[in-house]
Tab-separated table of C-alpha atoms and ligand atoms in Angstrom:
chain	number	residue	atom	x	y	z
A	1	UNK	CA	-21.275	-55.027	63.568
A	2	UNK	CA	-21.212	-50.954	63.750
A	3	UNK	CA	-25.046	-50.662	63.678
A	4	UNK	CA	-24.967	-48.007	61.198
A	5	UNK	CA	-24.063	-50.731	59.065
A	6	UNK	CA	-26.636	-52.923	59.843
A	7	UNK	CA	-29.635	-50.072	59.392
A	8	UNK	CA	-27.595	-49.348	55.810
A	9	UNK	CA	-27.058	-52.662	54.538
A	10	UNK	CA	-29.763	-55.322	55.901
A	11	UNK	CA	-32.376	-54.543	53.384
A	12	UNK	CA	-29.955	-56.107	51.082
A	13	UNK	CA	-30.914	-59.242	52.106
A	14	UNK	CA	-29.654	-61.984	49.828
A	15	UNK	CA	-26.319	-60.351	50.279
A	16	UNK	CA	-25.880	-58.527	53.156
A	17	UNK	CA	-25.045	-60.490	56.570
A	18	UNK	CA	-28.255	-60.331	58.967
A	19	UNK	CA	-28.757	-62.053	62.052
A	20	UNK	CA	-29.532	-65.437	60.552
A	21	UNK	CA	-26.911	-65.422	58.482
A	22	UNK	CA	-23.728	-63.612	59.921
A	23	UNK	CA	-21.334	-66.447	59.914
A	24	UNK	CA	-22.391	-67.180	56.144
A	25	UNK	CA	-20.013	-66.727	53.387
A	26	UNK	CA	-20.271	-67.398	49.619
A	27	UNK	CA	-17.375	-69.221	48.018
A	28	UNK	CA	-17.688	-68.704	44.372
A	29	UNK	CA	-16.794	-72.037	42.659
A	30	UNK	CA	-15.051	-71.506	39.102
A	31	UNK	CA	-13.794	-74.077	37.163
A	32	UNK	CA	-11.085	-75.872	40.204
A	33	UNK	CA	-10.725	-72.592	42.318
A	34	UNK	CA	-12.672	-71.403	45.219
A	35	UNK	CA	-13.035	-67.555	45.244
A	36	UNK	CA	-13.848	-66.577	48.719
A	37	UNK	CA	-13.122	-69.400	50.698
A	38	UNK	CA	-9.258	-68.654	52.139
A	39	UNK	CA	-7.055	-68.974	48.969
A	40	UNK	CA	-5.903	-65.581	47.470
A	41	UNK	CA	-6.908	-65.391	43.948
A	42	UNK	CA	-4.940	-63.717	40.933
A	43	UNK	CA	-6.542	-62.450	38.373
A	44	UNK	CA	-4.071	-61.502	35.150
A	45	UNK	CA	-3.475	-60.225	31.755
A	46	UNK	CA	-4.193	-57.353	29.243
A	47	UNK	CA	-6.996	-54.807	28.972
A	48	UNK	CA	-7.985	-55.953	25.755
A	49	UNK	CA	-7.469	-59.154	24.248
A	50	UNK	CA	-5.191	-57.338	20.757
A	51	UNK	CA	-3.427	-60.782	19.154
A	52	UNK	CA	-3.095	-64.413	19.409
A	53	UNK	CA	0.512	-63.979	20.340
A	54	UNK	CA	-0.036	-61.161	22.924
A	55	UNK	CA	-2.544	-63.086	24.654
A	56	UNK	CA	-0.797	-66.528	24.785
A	57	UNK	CA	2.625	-64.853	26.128
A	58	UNK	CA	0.859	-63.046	28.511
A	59	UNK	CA	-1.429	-66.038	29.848
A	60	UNK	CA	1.875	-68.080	30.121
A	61	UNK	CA	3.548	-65.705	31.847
A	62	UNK	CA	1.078	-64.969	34.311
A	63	UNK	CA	0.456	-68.641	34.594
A	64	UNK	CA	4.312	-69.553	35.293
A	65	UNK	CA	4.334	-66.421	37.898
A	66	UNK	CA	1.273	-67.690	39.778
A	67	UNK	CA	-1.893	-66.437	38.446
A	68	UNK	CA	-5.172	-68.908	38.154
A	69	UNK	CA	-7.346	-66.539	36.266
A	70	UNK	CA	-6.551	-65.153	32.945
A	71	UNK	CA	-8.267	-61.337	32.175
A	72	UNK	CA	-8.508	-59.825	29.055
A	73	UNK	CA	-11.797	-57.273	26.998
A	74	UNK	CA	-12.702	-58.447	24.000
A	75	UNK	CA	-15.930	-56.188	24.276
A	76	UNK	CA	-14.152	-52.596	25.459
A	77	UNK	CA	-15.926	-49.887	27.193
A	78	UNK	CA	-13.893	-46.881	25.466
A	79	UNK	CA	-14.002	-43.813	26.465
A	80	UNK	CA	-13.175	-42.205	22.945
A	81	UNK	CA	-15.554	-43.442	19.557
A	82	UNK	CA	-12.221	-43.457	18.088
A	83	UNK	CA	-10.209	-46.055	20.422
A	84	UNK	CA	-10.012	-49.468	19.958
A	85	UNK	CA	-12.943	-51.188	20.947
A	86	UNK	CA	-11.897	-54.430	21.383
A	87	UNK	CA	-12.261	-57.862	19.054
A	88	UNK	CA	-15.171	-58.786	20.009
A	89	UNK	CA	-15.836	-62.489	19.518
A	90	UNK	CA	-12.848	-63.195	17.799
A	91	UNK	CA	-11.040	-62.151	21.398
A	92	UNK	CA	-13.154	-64.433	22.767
A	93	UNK	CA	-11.938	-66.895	20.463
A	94	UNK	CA	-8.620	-66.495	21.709
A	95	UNK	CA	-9.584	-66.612	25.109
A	96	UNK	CA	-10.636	-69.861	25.036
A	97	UNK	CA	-7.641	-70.815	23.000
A	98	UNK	CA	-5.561	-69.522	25.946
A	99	UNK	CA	-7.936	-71.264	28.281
A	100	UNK	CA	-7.277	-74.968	26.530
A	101	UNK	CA	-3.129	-73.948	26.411
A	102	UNK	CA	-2.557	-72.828	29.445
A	103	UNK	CA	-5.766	-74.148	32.109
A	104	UNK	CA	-6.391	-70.868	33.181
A	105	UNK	CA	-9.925	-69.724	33.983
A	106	UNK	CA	-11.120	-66.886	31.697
A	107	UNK	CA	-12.609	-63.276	33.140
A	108	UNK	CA	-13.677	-60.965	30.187
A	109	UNK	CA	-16.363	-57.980	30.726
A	110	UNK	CA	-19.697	-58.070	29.174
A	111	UNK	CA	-21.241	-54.301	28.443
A	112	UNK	CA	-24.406	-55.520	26.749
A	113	UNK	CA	-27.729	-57.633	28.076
A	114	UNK	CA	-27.823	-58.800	23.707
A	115	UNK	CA	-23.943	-60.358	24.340
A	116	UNK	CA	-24.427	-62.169	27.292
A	117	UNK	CA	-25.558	-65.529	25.738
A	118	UNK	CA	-22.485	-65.408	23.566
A	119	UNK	CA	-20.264	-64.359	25.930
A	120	UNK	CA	-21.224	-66.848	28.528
A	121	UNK	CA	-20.702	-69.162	26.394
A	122	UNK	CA	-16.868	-68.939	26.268
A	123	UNK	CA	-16.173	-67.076	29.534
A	124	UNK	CA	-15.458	-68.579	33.031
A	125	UNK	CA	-16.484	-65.348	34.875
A	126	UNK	CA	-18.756	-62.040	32.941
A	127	UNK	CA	-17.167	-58.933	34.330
A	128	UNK	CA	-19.100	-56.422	34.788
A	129	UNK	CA	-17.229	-52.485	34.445
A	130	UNK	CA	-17.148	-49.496	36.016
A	131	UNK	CA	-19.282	-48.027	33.677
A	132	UNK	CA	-21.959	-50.874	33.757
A	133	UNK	CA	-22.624	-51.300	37.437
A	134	UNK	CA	-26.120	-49.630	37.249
A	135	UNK	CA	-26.972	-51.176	34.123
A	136	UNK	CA	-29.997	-53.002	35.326
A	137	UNK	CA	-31.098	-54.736	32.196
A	138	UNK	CA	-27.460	-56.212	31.900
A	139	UNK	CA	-27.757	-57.271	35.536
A	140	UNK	CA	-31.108	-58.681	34.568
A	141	UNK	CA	-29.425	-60.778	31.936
A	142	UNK	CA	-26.683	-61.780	33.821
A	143	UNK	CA	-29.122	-63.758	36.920
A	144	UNK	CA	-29.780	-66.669	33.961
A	145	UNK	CA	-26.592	-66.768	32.822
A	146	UNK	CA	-25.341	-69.457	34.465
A	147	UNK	CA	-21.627	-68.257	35.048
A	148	UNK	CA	-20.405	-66.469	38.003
A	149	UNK	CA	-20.278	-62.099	38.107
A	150	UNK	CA	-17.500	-60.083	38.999
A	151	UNK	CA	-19.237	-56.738	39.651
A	152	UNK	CA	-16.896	-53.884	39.723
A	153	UNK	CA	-17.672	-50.824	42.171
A	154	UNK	CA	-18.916	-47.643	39.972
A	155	UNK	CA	-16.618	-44.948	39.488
A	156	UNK	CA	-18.698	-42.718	41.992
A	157	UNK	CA	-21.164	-45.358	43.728
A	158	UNK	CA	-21.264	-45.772	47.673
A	159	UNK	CA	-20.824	-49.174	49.355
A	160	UNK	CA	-24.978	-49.155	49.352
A	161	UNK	CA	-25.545	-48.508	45.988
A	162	UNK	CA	-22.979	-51.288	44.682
A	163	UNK	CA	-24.827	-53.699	47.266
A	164	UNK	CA	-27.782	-52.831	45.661
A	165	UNK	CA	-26.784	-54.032	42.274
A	166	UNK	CA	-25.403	-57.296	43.764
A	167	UNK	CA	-28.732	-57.025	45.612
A	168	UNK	CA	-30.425	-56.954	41.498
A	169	UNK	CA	-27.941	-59.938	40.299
A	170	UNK	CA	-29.018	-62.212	43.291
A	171	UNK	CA	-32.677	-60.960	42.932
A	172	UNK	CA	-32.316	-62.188	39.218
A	173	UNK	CA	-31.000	-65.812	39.917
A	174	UNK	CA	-27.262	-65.688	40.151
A	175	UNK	CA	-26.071	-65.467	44.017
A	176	UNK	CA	-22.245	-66.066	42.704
A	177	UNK	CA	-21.087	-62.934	42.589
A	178	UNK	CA	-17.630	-61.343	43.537
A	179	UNK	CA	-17.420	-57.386	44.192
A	180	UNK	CA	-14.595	-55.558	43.276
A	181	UNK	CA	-12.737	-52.074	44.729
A	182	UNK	CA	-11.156	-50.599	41.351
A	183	UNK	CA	-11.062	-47.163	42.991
A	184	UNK	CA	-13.182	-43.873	43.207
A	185	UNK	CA	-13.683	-40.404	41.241
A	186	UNK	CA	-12.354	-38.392	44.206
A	187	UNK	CA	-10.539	-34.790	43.922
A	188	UNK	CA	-7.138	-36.118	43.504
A	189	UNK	CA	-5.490	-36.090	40.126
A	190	UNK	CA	-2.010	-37.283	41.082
A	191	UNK	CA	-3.760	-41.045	40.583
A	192	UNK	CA	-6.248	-42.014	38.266
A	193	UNK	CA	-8.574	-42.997	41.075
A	194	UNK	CA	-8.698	-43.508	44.940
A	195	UNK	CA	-8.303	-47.064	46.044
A	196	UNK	CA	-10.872	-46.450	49.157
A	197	UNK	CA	-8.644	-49.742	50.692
A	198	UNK	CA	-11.385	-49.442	53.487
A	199	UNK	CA	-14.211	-50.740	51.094
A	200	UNK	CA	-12.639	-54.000	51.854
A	201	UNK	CA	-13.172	-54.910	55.308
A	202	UNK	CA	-16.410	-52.933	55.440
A	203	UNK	CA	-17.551	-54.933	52.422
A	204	UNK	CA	-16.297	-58.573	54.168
A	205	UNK	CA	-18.111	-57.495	57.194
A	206	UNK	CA	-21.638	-56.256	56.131
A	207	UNK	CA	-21.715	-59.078	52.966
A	208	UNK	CA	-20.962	-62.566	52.658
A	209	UNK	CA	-20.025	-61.883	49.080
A	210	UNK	CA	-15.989	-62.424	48.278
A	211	UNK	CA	-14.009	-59.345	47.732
A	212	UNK	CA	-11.140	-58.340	45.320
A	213	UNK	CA	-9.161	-55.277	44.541
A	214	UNK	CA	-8.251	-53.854	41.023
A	215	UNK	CA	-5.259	-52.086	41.796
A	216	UNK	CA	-4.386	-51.146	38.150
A	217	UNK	CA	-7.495	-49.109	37.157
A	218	UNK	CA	-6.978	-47.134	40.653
A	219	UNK	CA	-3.123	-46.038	40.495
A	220	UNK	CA	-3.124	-45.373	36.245
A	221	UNK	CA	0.071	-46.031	36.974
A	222	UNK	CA	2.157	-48.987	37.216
A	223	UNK	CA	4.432	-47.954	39.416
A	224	UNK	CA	1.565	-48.271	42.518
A	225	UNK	CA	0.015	-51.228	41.408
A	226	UNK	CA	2.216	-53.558	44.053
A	227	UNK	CA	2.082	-51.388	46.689
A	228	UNK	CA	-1.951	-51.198	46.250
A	229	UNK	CA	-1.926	-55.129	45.790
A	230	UNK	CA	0.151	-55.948	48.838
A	231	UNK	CA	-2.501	-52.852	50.866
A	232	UNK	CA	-5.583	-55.076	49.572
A	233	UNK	CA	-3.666	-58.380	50.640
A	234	UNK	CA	-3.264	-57.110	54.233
A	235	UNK	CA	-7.055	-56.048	54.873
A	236	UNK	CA	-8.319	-58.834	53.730
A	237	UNK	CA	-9.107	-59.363	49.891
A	238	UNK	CA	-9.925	-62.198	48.290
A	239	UNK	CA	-8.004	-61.802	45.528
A	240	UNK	CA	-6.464	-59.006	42.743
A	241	UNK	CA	-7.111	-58.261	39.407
A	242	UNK	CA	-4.474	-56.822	37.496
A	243	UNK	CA	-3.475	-55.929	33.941
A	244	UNK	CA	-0.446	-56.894	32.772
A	245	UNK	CA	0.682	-56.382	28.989
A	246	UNK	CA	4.328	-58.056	26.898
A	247	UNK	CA	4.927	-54.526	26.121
A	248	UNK	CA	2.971	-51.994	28.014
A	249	UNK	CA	4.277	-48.927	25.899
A	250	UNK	CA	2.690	-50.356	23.031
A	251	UNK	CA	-0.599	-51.423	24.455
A	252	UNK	CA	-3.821	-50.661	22.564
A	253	UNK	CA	-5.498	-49.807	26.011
A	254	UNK	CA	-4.177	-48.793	29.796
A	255	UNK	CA	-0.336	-49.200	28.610
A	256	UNK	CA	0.305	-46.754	31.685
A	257	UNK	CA	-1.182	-49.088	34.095
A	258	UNK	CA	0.077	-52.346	33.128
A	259	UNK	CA	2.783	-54.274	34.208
A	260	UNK	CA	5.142	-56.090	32.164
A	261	UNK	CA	6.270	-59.850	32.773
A	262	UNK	CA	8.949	-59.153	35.053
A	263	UNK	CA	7.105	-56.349	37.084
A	264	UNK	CA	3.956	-59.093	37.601
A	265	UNK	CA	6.332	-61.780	38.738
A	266	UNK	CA	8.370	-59.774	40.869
A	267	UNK	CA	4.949	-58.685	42.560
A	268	UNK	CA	3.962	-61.934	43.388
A	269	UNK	CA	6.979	-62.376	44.660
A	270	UNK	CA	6.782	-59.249	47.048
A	271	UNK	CA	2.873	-60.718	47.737
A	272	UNK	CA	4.188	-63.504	49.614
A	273	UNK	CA	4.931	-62.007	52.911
A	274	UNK	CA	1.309	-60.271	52.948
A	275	UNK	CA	-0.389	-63.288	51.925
A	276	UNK	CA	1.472	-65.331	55.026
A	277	UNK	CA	0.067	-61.957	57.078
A	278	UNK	CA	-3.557	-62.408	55.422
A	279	UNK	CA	-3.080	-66.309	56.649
A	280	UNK	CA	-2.406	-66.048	59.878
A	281	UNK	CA	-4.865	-63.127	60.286
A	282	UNK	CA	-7.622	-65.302	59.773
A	283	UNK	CA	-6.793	-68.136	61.648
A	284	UNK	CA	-6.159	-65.977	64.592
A	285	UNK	CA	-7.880	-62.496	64.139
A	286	UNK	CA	-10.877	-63.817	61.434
A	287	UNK	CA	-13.261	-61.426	62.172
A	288	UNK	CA	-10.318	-58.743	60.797
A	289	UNK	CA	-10.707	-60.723	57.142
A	290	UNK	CA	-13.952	-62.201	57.332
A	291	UNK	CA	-16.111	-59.386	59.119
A	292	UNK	CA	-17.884	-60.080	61.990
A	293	UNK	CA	-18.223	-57.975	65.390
A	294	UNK	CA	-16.149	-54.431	65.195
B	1	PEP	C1	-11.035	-53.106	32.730
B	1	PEP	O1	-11.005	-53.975	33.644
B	1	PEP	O2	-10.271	-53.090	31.755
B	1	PEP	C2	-11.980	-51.971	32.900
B	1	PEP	C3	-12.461	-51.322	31.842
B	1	PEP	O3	-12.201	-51.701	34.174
B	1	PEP	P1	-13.188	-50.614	34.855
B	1	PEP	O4	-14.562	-51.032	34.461
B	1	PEP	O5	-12.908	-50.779	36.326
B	1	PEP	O6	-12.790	-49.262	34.342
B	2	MN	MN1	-8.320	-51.550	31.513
């Protein structure tokens, strides 16, 4: 490993790779999937959880294209008082009606340490946002929780300081943790964020931890999102989370960045070349997917 790495990272210790443990990798165990362990996982759906029917279309549509995990807020992190903030538990209601339909697992983001109990209670994985990353009494909550964390990168947070938080969560009690690239505050304007794409195999080399990109909240736009999925698929990600809407014009929340039906299938149609690339890569060349030496 570059050994500027090692001097920035090792302190991390429950989640970093050190010398004891640089062949270790967590596989994060959720419901029948294994997050981390080879299989490319899809995580799909809407922003916000708005209906019944939106959310039981979508989760059968992402289902029937090839998704295993179903996303959706019920609790939203807005950045306006006045937009919509989400259902709250009656999305997470629906959630687990879409759950029992359709078998998918259920991601939904929890901004709060006072909803995790609920919210636990109903979700398969707690996403944590952007916004919350350095929320330490949330990521206090979450190490009792008892379900597994997706902890999303901070808008302008380095590698280190998103280690660190996973650092908090494992210090806390929960080691399952996935980390997730959704893009940086840089100076470009043309997308709504940078996708730093090289977050991923520095990540999967200096921590065991799984890794997946969120290529919807970096383009803003869904004409990118494919391109950026298929980018993350070829250096190594464990998996994608992506919105996808029945009618983005019309959604209550990141219309601009969500796909529609047809757009998410015919992306994970395009995915299948990368993911036979990603495949062979780490049979052959692991230590490009799975870190080790540089
Ligand atoms: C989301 O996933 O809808 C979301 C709010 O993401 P982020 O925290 O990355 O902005
Ligand atoms: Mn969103």
């Amino acid at each position: 490993m570059n050994p500027k790495w090692n001097g920035q990272f090792s302190c991390f210790d429950l989640v970093a790779r050190t010398g004891k443990t640089s062949h270790q990798r967590t596989i994060v165990v959720v419901r029948d999937l294994e997050i981390g362990g080879g299989d490319f996982v899809v995580m799909a759906g809407p922003c916000a959880v708005e209906s019944e029917d939106q959310l039981l279309r979508t989760a059968e549509s992402v289902a029937a294209a090839g998704a295993q995990i179903l996303r959706g807020g019920a609790y939203k992190p807005r950045s306006s008082p006045y937009a919509f903030q989400g259902l709250g538990i009656e999305g997470l209601r629906i959630l687990s009606k879409a759950r029992q339909e359709t078998g998918l697992a259920i991601i939904t983001e929890v901004m709060s340490e006072e909803d995790v109990e609920v919210i636990a209670e109903y979700a398969d994985i707690m996403q944590v946002g952007t916004r919350s990353m350095e929320n330490y009494a949330l990521l206090e909550a979450l190490g009792g929780c008892g379900r597994p964390v997706l902890l999303k990168r901070g808008m302008t947070a380095t590698l280190e300081e998103l280690l660190r938080s996973a650092q908090i969560l494992a210090t806390a009690g929960n080691s399952q943790i996935i980390l997730c690239e959704r893009g940086i505050r840089t100076f470009e304007t043309a997308t709504r964020n940078t996708l730093d794409i090289a977050a991923v195999p520095v990540l999967k080399t200096v921590s065991h931890l799984p890794v997946i990109v969120d290529p919807s909240h970096a383009a803003g736009v869904r004409c990118l999102v494919p391109t950026l999925a298929r980018a993350a698929c070829v250096v190594g990600a464990d998996g994608l989370l992506v919105e996808v809407h029945p009618c983005p014009e019309q959604a209550m929340s990141d219309g601009n960045q969500s796909l529609n039906f047809r757009e998410f299938r015919e992306m994970m149609r395009d995915l299948q070349p990368y993911l036979a690339i990603q495949r062979e890569e780490r049979e052959f060349r692991p230590q490009l997917v799975a870190g080790g030496t540089d």
